[in-house]
GROMACS .gro file of C-alpha atoms in nm:
model
  467
    1UNK     CA    1  12.457  12.971  13.691
    2UNK     CA    2  12.502  12.645  13.622
    3UNK     CA    3  12.264  12.344  13.754
    4UNK     CA    4  12.333  11.951  13.828
    5UNK     CA    5  11.986  11.744  13.709
    6UNK     CA    6  12.028  11.417  13.883
    7UNK     CA    7  11.961  11.149  13.592
    8UNK     CA    8  12.052  10.797  13.820
    9UNK     CA    9  12.116  10.687  14.175
   10UNK     CA   10  11.857  10.879  14.276
   11UNK     CA   11  11.729  10.686  14.608
   12UNK     CA   12  11.850  10.364  14.422
   13UNK     CA   13  12.207  10.235  14.443
   14UNK     CA   14  12.297  10.147  14.036
   15UNK     CA   15  12.259  10.370  13.741
   16UNK     CA   16  12.507  10.692  13.857
   17UNK     CA   17  12.451  11.007  13.607
   18UNK     CA   18  12.447  11.326  13.739
   19UNK     CA   19  12.478  11.602  13.494
   20UNK     CA   20  12.629  11.925  13.527
   21UNK     CA   21  12.508  12.193  13.245
   22UNK     CA   22  12.508  12.622  13.192
   23UNK     CA   23  12.517  12.790  12.866
   24UNK     CA   24  12.896  12.867  12.867
   25UNK     CA   25  13.002  12.537  12.991
   26UNK     CA   26  12.780  12.337  12.806
   27UNK     CA   27  12.711  11.984  12.939
   28UNK     CA   28  12.912  11.751  13.122
   29UNK     CA   29  12.838  11.440  13.285
   30UNK     CA   30  12.951  11.289  13.601
   31UNK     CA   31  12.954  10.960  13.543
   32UNK     CA   32  12.734  10.712  13.338
   33UNK     CA   33  12.581  10.374  13.481
   34UNK     CA   34  12.399  10.087  13.442
   35UNK     CA   35  12.108   9.972  13.598
   36UNK     CA   36  12.152   9.584  13.745
   37UNK     CA   37  11.976   9.319  13.781
   38UNK     CA   38  11.800   9.073  13.559
   39UNK     CA   39  11.911   8.935  13.259
   40UNK     CA   40  12.043   9.214  13.014
   41UNK     CA   41  11.934   9.168  12.711
   42UNK     CA   42  11.600   9.222  12.852
   43UNK     CA   43  11.680   9.557  13.087
   44UNK     CA   44  11.904   9.691  12.801
   45UNK     CA   45  11.636   9.803  12.600
   46UNK     CA   46  11.423  10.023  12.903
   47UNK     CA   47  11.734  10.183  12.967
   48UNK     CA   48  11.746  10.589  12.811
   49UNK     CA   49  11.883  10.881  12.836
   50UNK     CA   50  11.710  11.200  12.935
   51UNK     CA   51  11.862  11.386  12.672
   52UNK     CA   52  12.022  11.364  12.376
   53UNK     CA   53  12.406  11.187  12.342
   54UNK     CA   54  12.539  11.382  12.082
   55UNK     CA   55  12.509  11.671  12.295
   56UNK     CA   56  12.735  11.546  12.625
   57UNK     CA   57  13.074  11.801  12.548
   58UNK     CA   58  13.247  11.501  12.806
   59UNK     CA   59  13.196  11.234  13.113
   60UNK     CA   60  13.393  11.282  13.452
   61UNK     CA   61  13.404  10.878  13.559
   62UNK     CA   62  13.455  10.860  13.914
   63UNK     CA   63  13.519  10.513  13.912
   64UNK     CA   64  13.476  10.152  13.701
   65UNK     CA   65  13.228   9.978  13.853
   66UNK     CA   66  12.890   9.919  13.610
   67UNK     CA   67  12.720  10.074  13.781
   68UNK     CA   68  12.891  10.419  13.756
   69UNK     CA   69  13.062  10.310  13.333
   70UNK     CA   70  12.839  10.083  13.195
   71UNK     CA   71  12.609  10.288  12.981
   72UNK     CA   72  12.932  10.440  12.808
   73UNK     CA   73  12.906  10.225  12.521
   74UNK     CA   74  12.507  10.272  12.431
   75UNK     CA   75  12.581  10.630  12.474
   76UNK     CA   76  12.892  10.664  12.187
   77UNK     CA   77  12.656  10.456  12.010
   78UNK     CA   78  12.392  10.761  11.981
   79UNK     CA   79  12.645  10.990  11.957
   80UNK     CA   80  12.845  11.070  12.182
   81UNK     CA   81  13.205  11.200  12.108
   82UNK     CA   82  13.359  11.415  12.379
   83UNK     CA   83  13.632  11.308  12.612
   84UNK     CA   84  13.585  11.061  12.889
   85UNK     CA   85  13.824  11.167  13.206
   86UNK     CA   86  13.928  10.945  13.428
   87UNK     CA   87  14.193  10.810  13.637
   88UNK     CA   88  14.464  10.635  13.474
   89UNK     CA   89  14.377  10.288  13.697
   90UNK     CA   90  14.016  10.371  13.585
   91UNK     CA   91  14.112  10.360  13.271
   92UNK     CA   92  14.281  10.061  13.247
   93UNK     CA   93  13.995   9.897  13.457
   94UNK     CA   94  13.733   9.996  13.187
   95UNK     CA   95  13.863   9.795  12.915
   96UNK     CA   96  13.806   9.493  13.149
   97UNK     CA   97  13.520   9.581  13.329
   98UNK     CA   98  13.292   9.706  12.989
   99UNK     CA   99  13.459   9.429  12.746
  100UNK     CA  100  13.352   9.152  13.006
  101UNK     CA  101  13.006   9.342  13.015
  102UNK     CA  102  12.944   9.357  12.655
  103UNK     CA  103  13.003   8.981  12.658
  104UNK     CA  104  12.754   8.883  12.865
  105UNK     CA  105  12.495   9.141  12.734
  106UNK     CA  106  12.541   8.998  12.362
  107UNK     CA  107  12.564   8.609  12.505
  108UNK     CA  108  12.203   8.706  12.650
  109UNK     CA  109  12.125   8.866  12.358
  110UNK     CA  110  12.180   8.551  12.178
  111UNK     CA  111  12.010   8.358  12.424
  112UNK     CA  112  11.692   8.558  12.397
  113UNK     CA  113  11.632   8.594  12.003
  114UNK     CA  114  11.675   8.241  11.981
  115UNK     CA  115  11.343   8.224  12.244
  116UNK     CA  116  11.206   8.488  11.951
  117UNK     CA  117  11.276   8.330  11.675
  118UNK     CA  118  11.115   7.995  11.832
  119UNK     CA  119  10.813   8.153  11.891
  120UNK     CA  120  10.830   8.388  11.595
  121UNK     CA  121  10.894   8.672  11.663
  122UNK     CA  122  11.155   8.877  11.515
  123UNK     CA  123  11.490   8.899  11.655
  124UNK     CA  124  11.643   9.210  11.852
  125UNK     CA  125  11.923   9.432  11.725
  126UNK     CA  126  12.197   9.490  12.013
  127UNK     CA  127  12.176   9.862  12.145
  128UNK     CA  128  12.574   9.829  12.145
  129UNK     CA  129  12.858   9.585  12.081
  130UNK     CA  130  13.230   9.587  12.105
  131UNK     CA  131  13.344   9.875  11.842
  132UNK     CA  132  13.127  10.058  12.056
  133UNK     CA  133  13.362   9.982  12.348
  134UNK     CA  134  13.618   9.989  12.195
  135UNK     CA  135  13.574  10.383  12.092
  136UNK     CA  136  13.479  10.444  12.465
  137UNK     CA  137  13.832  10.355  12.529
  138UNK     CA  138  13.990  10.576  12.252
  139UNK     CA  139  13.788  10.822  12.345
  140UNK     CA  140  13.941  10.807  12.722
  141UNK     CA  141  14.169  11.038  12.889
  142UNK     CA  142  14.388  10.918  13.171
  143UNK     CA  143  14.462  11.202  13.476
  144UNK     CA  144  14.643  11.151  13.818
  145UNK     CA  145  14.501  11.248  14.128
  146UNK     CA  146  14.552  11.614  14.301
  147UNK     CA  147  14.595  11.813  13.946
  148UNK     CA  148  14.339  11.995  13.781
  149UNK     CA  149  14.251  11.934  13.444
  150UNK     CA  150  14.076  12.156  13.213
  151UNK     CA  151  13.688  11.987  13.081
  152UNK     CA  152  13.549  12.346  12.965
  153UNK     CA  153  13.731  12.650  12.916
  154UNK     CA  154  13.538  12.788  13.265
  155UNK     CA  155  13.586  12.472  13.443
  156UNK     CA  156  13.868  12.225  13.597
  157UNK     CA  157  13.784  11.901  13.792
  158UNK     CA  158  14.047  11.734  13.985
  159UNK     CA  159  14.047  11.393  14.122
  160UNK     CA  160  14.078  11.290  14.443
  161UNK     CA  161  14.156  10.956  14.593
  162UNK     CA  162  13.811  10.803  14.710
  163UNK     CA  163  13.944  10.497  14.890
  164UNK     CA  164  13.670  10.258  14.686
  165UNK     CA  165  13.845  10.058  14.422
  166UNK     CA  166  14.174  10.111  14.228
  167UNK     CA  167  14.115  10.446  14.075
  168UNK     CA  168  13.859  10.576  14.261
  169UNK     CA  169  13.783  10.945  14.253
  170UNK     CA  170  13.579  11.188  14.421
  171UNK     CA  171  13.508  11.487  14.188
  172UNK     CA  172  13.600  11.800  14.243
  173UNK     CA  173  13.407  12.038  13.991
  174UNK     CA  174  13.543  12.392  13.998
  175UNK     CA  175  13.356  12.640  13.699
  176UNK     CA  176  13.432  13.007  13.693
  177UNK     CA  177  13.129  13.200  13.581
  178UNK     CA  178  13.028  13.619  13.606
  179UNK     CA  179  13.356  13.639  13.766
  180UNK     CA  180  13.249  13.410  14.113
  181UNK     CA  181  13.412  13.059  14.154
  182UNK     CA  182  13.161  12.767  14.269
  183UNK     CA  183  13.252  12.401  14.335
  184UNK     CA  184  13.077  12.110  14.330
  185UNK     CA  185  13.256  11.800  14.497
  186UNK     CA  186  13.069  11.409  14.401
  187UNK     CA  187  13.201  11.172  14.654
  188UNK     CA  188  13.170  10.897  14.374
  189UNK     CA  189  13.166  10.580  14.620
  190UNK     CA  190  13.355  10.580  14.918
  191UNK     CA  191  13.586  10.359  15.060
  192UNK     CA  192  13.560  10.134  15.406
  193UNK     CA  193  13.826  10.264  15.620
  194UNK     CA  194  13.855   9.931  15.672
  195UNK     CA  195  13.982   9.765  15.338
  196UNK     CA  196  14.368   9.643  15.376
  197UNK     CA  197  14.455   9.721  14.976
  198UNK     CA  198  14.318  10.057  15.009
  199UNK     CA  199  14.356  10.434  15.104
  200UNK     CA  200  14.120  10.594  15.295
  201UNK     CA  201  13.898  10.871  15.095
  202UNK     CA  202  14.056  11.199  15.065
  203UNK     CA  203  13.913  11.449  15.322
  204UNK     CA  204  13.820  11.817  15.152
  205UNK     CA  205  13.697  12.113  15.329
  206UNK     CA  206  13.582  12.357  15.048
  207UNK     CA  207  13.246  12.340  14.884
  208UNK     CA  208  12.944  12.499  14.722
  209UNK     CA  209  12.756  12.162  14.688
  210UNK     CA  210  12.832  11.814  14.770
  211UNK     CA  211  12.662  11.532  14.580
  212UNK     CA  212  12.749  11.207  14.840
  213UNK     CA  213  12.689  10.827  14.841
  214UNK     CA  214  12.466  10.714  15.113
  215UNK     CA  215  12.466  10.323  14.999
  216UNK     CA  216  12.513  10.233  15.440
  217UNK     CA  217  12.332  10.551  15.502
  218UNK     CA  218  12.148  10.331  15.765
  219UNK     CA  219  12.401  10.118  15.933
  220UNK     CA  220  12.759  10.084  15.973
  221UNK     CA  221  12.985   9.784  15.898
  222UNK     CA  222  13.103   9.493  16.135
  223UNK     CA  223  13.434   9.523  16.221
  224UNK     CA  224  13.713   9.377  15.957
  225UNK     CA  225  13.842   9.127  16.295
  226UNK     CA  226  13.474   9.009  16.363
  227UNK     CA  227  13.385   8.939  15.987
  228UNK     CA  228  13.739   8.708  15.903
  229UNK     CA  229  13.605   8.520  16.247
  230UNK     CA  230  13.259   8.497  16.075
  231UNK     CA  231  13.428   8.370  15.778
  232UNK     CA  232  13.683   8.134  15.939
  233UNK     CA  233  13.349   7.964  16.168
  234UNK     CA  234  13.163   7.939  15.821
  235UNK     CA  235  13.451   7.768  15.659
  236UNK     CA  236  13.434   7.526  15.929
  237UNK     CA  237  13.119   7.448  15.988
  238UNK     CA  238  13.075   7.389  15.577
  239UNK     CA  239  13.368   7.139  15.650
  240UNK     CA  240  13.200   6.943  15.920
  241UNK     CA  241  12.905   6.920  15.681
  242UNK     CA  242  13.110   6.744  15.403
  243UNK     CA  243  13.017   7.100  15.203
  244UNK     CA  244  13.107   7.346  14.943
  245UNK     CA  245  13.135   7.752  14.965
  246UNK     CA  246  13.015   7.976  14.697
  247UNK     CA  247  13.071   8.327  14.723
  248UNK     CA  248  12.966   8.561  14.433
  249UNK     CA  249  13.226   8.740  14.275
  250UNK     CA  250  13.254   9.130  14.220
  251UNK     CA  251  13.545   9.163  14.023
  252UNK     CA  252  13.672   9.490  14.105
  253UNK     CA  253  13.828   9.558  14.463
  254UNK     CA  254  13.608   9.283  14.630
  255UNK     CA  255  13.761   9.007  14.517
  256UNK     CA  256  14.119   9.086  14.578
  257UNK     CA  257  14.041   9.214  14.908
  258UNK     CA  258  13.901   8.823  14.988
  259UNK     CA  259  14.202   8.672  14.845
  260UNK     CA  260  14.401   8.868  15.087
  261UNK     CA  261  14.224   8.727  15.398
  262UNK     CA  262  14.222   8.404  15.258
  263UNK     CA  263  14.596   8.412  15.264
  264UNK     CA  264  14.621   8.504  15.613
  265UNK     CA  265  14.315   8.221  15.642
  266UNK     CA  266  14.552   7.965  15.470
  267UNK     CA  267  14.870   8.088  15.654
  268UNK     CA  268  14.679   7.975  15.978
  269UNK     CA  269  14.603   7.643  15.890
  270UNK     CA  270  14.194   7.706  15.830
  271UNK     CA  271  14.227   7.632  15.437
  272UNK     CA  272  14.440   7.313  15.450
  273UNK     CA  273  14.078   7.101  15.332
  274UNK     CA  274  13.989   7.327  15.068
  275UNK     CA  275  14.075   7.432  14.690
  276UNK     CA  276  14.054   7.769  14.643
  277UNK     CA  277  13.911   7.853  14.299
  278UNK     CA  278  13.882   8.204  14.156
  279UNK     CA  279  13.619   8.120  13.856
  280UNK     CA  280  13.614   8.459  13.717
  281UNK     CA  281  13.847   8.533  13.394
  282UNK     CA  282  13.735   8.880  13.464
  283UNK     CA  283  13.842   8.865  13.818
  284UNK     CA  284  14.191   8.699  13.724
  285UNK     CA  285  14.200   8.991  13.483
  286UNK     CA  286  14.173   9.269  13.690
  287UNK     CA  287  14.410   9.141  14.018
  288UNK     CA  288  14.630   9.144  13.713
  289UNK     CA  289  14.548   9.516  13.678
  290UNK     CA  290  14.555   9.576  14.095
  291UNK     CA  291  14.909   9.367  14.057
  292UNK     CA  292  15.053   9.612  13.837
  293UNK     CA  293  14.953   9.918  13.989
  294UNK     CA  294  15.038   9.835  14.349
  295UNK     CA  295  15.401   9.771  14.202
  296UNK     CA  296  15.457  10.115  14.100
  297UNK     CA  297  15.336  10.193  14.446
  298UNK     CA  298  15.585  10.264  14.727
  299UNK     CA  299  15.454  10.215  15.110
  300UNK     CA  300  15.362  10.544  15.145
  301UNK     CA  301  15.135  10.511  14.891
  302UNK     CA  302  14.954  10.259  14.969
  303UNK     CA  303  14.814  10.060  15.288
  304UNK     CA  304  14.983   9.683  15.175
  305UNK     CA  305  15.079   9.485  15.420
  306UNK     CA  306  15.291   9.266  15.207
  307UNK     CA  307  15.653   9.378  14.984
  308UNK     CA  308  15.591   9.503  14.703
  309UNK     CA  309  15.708   9.237  14.476
  310UNK     CA  310  15.409   9.012  14.579
  311UNK     CA  311  15.121   8.894  14.341
  312UNK     CA  312  14.783   8.842  14.490
  313UNK     CA  313  14.714   8.602  14.239
  314UNK     CA  314  15.106   8.377  14.340
  315UNK     CA  315  15.123   8.396  14.665
  316UNK     CA  316  14.841   8.512  14.877
  317UNK     CA  317  14.710   8.174  14.815
  318UNK     CA  318  14.955   7.927  14.667
  319UNK     CA  319  14.721   7.643  14.595
  320UNK     CA  320  14.457   7.931  14.444
  321UNK     CA  321  14.304   7.794  14.100
  322UNK     CA  322  14.224   8.023  13.825
  323UNK     CA  323  13.933   7.848  13.658
  324UNK     CA  324  13.972   8.095  13.313
  325UNK     CA  325  13.791   7.828  13.039
  326UNK     CA  326  13.419   7.714  13.080
  327UNK     CA  327  13.594   7.389  13.058
  328UNK     CA  328  13.748   7.499  13.374
  329UNK     CA  329  13.452   7.623  13.521
  330UNK     CA  330  13.206   7.276  13.417
  331UNK     CA  331  13.522   7.010  13.597
  332UNK     CA  332  13.463   7.252  13.899
  333UNK     CA  333  13.095   7.054  13.888
  334UNK     CA  334  13.304   6.749  13.975
  335UNK     CA  335  13.456   6.797  14.309
  336UNK     CA  336  13.232   6.673  14.596
  337UNK     CA  337  13.315   6.879  14.900
  338UNK     CA  338  13.624   7.150  14.968
  339UNK     CA  339  13.575   7.408  14.673
  340UNK     CA  340  13.556   7.698  14.785
  341UNK     CA  341  13.436   7.879  14.469
  342UNK     CA  342  13.485   8.269  14.406
  343UNK     CA  343  13.256   8.296  14.040
  344UNK     CA  344  13.124   8.648  13.903
  345UNK     CA  345  12.911   8.832  13.925
  346UNK     CA  346  12.882   8.974  14.267
  347UNK     CA  347  12.497   9.028  14.245
  348UNK     CA  348  12.389   8.713  14.103
  349UNK     CA  349  12.286   8.917  13.828
  350UNK     CA  350  12.507   8.703  13.522
  351UNK     CA  351  12.826   8.565  13.499
  352UNK     CA  352  12.934   8.157  13.613
  353UNK     CA  353  12.790   8.196  13.958
  354UNK     CA  354  12.429   8.131  13.821
  355UNK     CA  355  12.585   7.774  13.705
  356UNK     CA  356  12.734   7.711  14.012
  357UNK     CA  357  12.399   7.767  14.189
  358UNK     CA  358  12.189   7.561  13.964
  359UNK     CA  359  12.467   7.280  14.081
  360UNK     CA  360  12.458   7.347  14.431
  361UNK     CA  361  12.217   7.554  14.605
  362UNK     CA  362  11.972   7.328  14.614
  363UNK     CA  363  12.205   7.118  14.842
  364UNK     CA  364  12.185   7.245  15.228
  365UNK     CA  365  12.547   7.052  15.276
  366UNK     CA  366  12.617   7.409  15.042
  367UNK     CA  367  12.707   7.737  15.170
  368UNK     CA  368  12.639   8.106  14.975
  369UNK     CA  369  12.874   8.402  15.129
  370UNK     CA  370  12.755   8.731  15.020
  371UNK     CA  371  13.025   9.009  15.049
  372UNK     CA  372  12.895   9.322  14.912
  373UNK     CA  373  12.566   9.503  14.852
  374UNK     CA  374  12.292   9.289  14.685
  375UNK     CA  375  12.060   9.594  14.457
  376UNK     CA  376  11.688   9.542  14.498
  377UNK     CA  377  11.515   9.353  14.149
  378UNK     CA  378  11.878   9.152  14.170
  379UNK     CA  379  11.886   8.768  14.228
  380UNK     CA  380  12.112   8.818  14.524
  381UNK     CA  381  11.869   9.025  14.661
  382UNK     CA  382  11.638   8.739  14.654
  383UNK     CA  383  11.859   8.526  14.833
  384UNK     CA  384  11.959   8.776  15.100
  385UNK     CA  385  11.566   8.829  15.183
  386UNK     CA  386  11.540   8.441  15.233
  387UNK     CA  387  11.392   8.364  14.897
  388UNK     CA  388  11.330   8.014  14.950
  389UNK     CA  389  11.239   7.928  14.549
  390UNK     CA  390  11.473   8.106  14.260
  391UNK     CA  391  11.468   8.016  13.873
  392UNK     CA  392  11.753   7.977  13.699
  393UNK     CA  393  11.806   7.899  13.300
  394UNK     CA  394  11.406   7.859  13.350
  395UNK     CA  395  11.421   7.601  13.578
  396UNK     CA  396  11.258   7.633  13.952
  397UNK     CA  397  11.472   7.582  14.205
  398UNK     CA  398  11.472   7.457  14.579
  399UNK     CA  399  11.697   7.682  14.827
  400UNK     CA  400  11.853   7.478  15.090
  401UNK     CA  401  12.207   7.625  15.104
  402UNK     CA  402  12.295   7.825  15.390
  403UNK     CA  403  12.303   8.156  15.299
  404UNK     CA  404  12.525   8.423  15.511
  405UNK     CA  405  12.667   8.813  15.479
  406UNK     CA  406  13.020   8.919  15.563
  407UNK     CA  407  12.884   9.286  15.637
  408UNK     CA  408  13.291   9.386  15.691
  409UNK     CA  409  13.465   9.338  15.381
  410UNK     CA  410  13.223   9.598  15.185
  411UNK     CA  411  13.349   9.847  14.953
  412UNK     CA  412  13.143  10.129  15.085
  413UNK     CA  413  13.207  10.360  15.388
  414UNK     CA  414  12.971  10.283  15.649
  415UNK     CA  415  12.711  10.563  15.804
  416UNK     CA  416  12.979  10.678  16.035
  417UNK     CA  417  13.241  10.706  15.788
  418UNK     CA  418  13.038  10.903  15.550
  419UNK     CA  419  12.931  11.121  15.793
  420UNK     CA  420  13.264  11.174  15.928
  421UNK     CA  421  13.343  11.232  15.605
  422UNK     CA  422  13.110  11.516  15.515
  423UNK     CA  423  13.137  11.665  15.853
  424UNK     CA  424  13.457  11.795  15.721
  425UNK     CA  425  13.337  12.051  15.492
  426UNK     CA  426  13.341  12.426  15.633
  427UNK     CA  427  13.120  12.694  15.582
  428UNK     CA  428  12.772  12.509  15.493
  429UNK     CA  429  12.733  12.409  15.178
  430UNK     CA  430  12.427  12.257  14.989
  431UNK     CA  431  12.453  11.862  15.077
  432UNK     CA  432  12.272  11.618  14.789
  433UNK     CA  433  12.215  11.272  14.912
  434UNK     CA  434  12.274  10.989  14.611
  435UNK     CA  435  12.304  10.620  14.542
  436UNK     CA  436  12.165  10.449  14.863
  437UNK     CA  437  11.783  10.315  14.883
  438UNK     CA  438  11.538  10.557  14.982
  439UNK     CA  439  11.542  10.419  15.349
  440UNK     CA  440  11.890  10.475  15.358
  441UNK     CA  441  11.908  10.816  15.235
  442UNK     CA  442  11.607  10.878  15.494
  443UNK     CA  443  11.829  10.737  15.837
  444UNK     CA  444  12.116  10.921  15.735
  445UNK     CA  445  11.967  11.284  15.629
  446UNK     CA  446  11.833  11.253  15.967
  447UNK     CA  447  12.138  11.126  16.166
  448UNK     CA  448  12.368  11.408  15.987
  449UNK     CA  449  12.078  11.637  16.145
  450UNK     CA  450  12.085  11.486  16.503
  451UNK     CA  451  12.405  11.479  16.550
  452UNK     CA  452  12.640  11.716  16.343
  453UNK     CA  453  12.329  11.965  16.298
  454UNK     CA  454  12.406  11.947  15.890
  455UNK     CA  455  12.068  11.927  15.695
  456UNK     CA  456  12.129  11.731  15.385
  457UNK     CA  457  11.840  11.688  15.135
  458UNK     CA  458  11.794  11.403  14.900
  459UNK     CA  459  11.844  11.388  14.536
  460UNK     CA  460  11.516  11.314  14.314
  461UNK     CA  461  11.525  11.148  13.957
  462UNK     CA  462  11.522  11.414  13.716
  463UNK     CA  463  11.526  11.693  13.969
  464UNK     CA  464  11.790  12.010  13.913
  465UNK     CA  465  11.976  12.236  14.180
  466UNK     CA  466  12.170  12.558  14.096
  467UNK     CA  467  12.519  12.603  14.239
   0.00000   0.00000   0.00000
């Protein structure tokens, strides 16, 4: 009998990792994600595997976000040499995401080691390098949606569109043992149905076990029309104060959708006095990947409201400034007002957004807009929770900027969408809730029972169940 063990994202939002195991199957990981929050050089040495990486036969990856893929370089560094299965778009995005991640990590490590040397301490060795990222990419194998592929002699996987980001997948895992067939469905991250650039998540009906995310299990998102109107109001009020806007960017998915709606506001005359700046080399590269894939899809395959030949970077906002180099980024500091800056990272754990905070977070004319979930332990979460004093680059800063959250731009399904998706399964499969904080999962579990008479359990770290 096969088992699934919950090794990450059990009553937490980041670090997705689950291991399917049986004597015939061996060991297969569903995701190999990184915990997010804080300095990477300080955080990553505390990340360890509950298994020997060389014992893993294969990895099945739901999508390219780092909280689902970010530990793959460490996995190969410590001995994994199997196949990494993902969708074609995920494989393409993985190169951008992991290279950016390792560069940020090595930069953090360099700064940390300078401080250690000044204190007479030995420098830390990197736990993985660019060579490990290259090996991850060489081990990656791309698969289309809807076509089963073998992951072992007695097991197959089929990817279905999760509608979360480009290439995101619901994983349907089928195993044959002793003449019996068993199916486990892993939702990955399910998309928000209001996302204009994504399809709705695929509906499945058959499973023995369902692992479903519950990031927003305790609430629904604001309607997108209200969210866009809120964004318009924030822009106008910040312009009236003579300030600037900073938006921490999730480079994959959120940035592209945000650019689309800013383009709509531009066409309606709401950005005439604003310079929109995309200050994220990774987001720029990811948007190019989006353009590449969108241009290969016909209008029946994706909910685009523009001709297929259009480019997000070129056509949505004609005056969009792409800031690639550090010099470009530093030049933004000279803009006194009217700068709408989209910069990484989305949870403010690193990247250029922290440098822009350093220049403007203390200015009451400034506005910070959050467009996605902020995990516990991140600077973004501290700001959303109302923290008035923060530390940046070893210095204390008073937060005087206006802090706003736009819920409708979330790339995750809200509570009602999660309930609707899981309600389609027939035959009362075992439901396990993952990828959510405990309060959100408790609320979702209770709601499923009271509204749909569906029993849902909450996954516990390092526990396993049979299927």
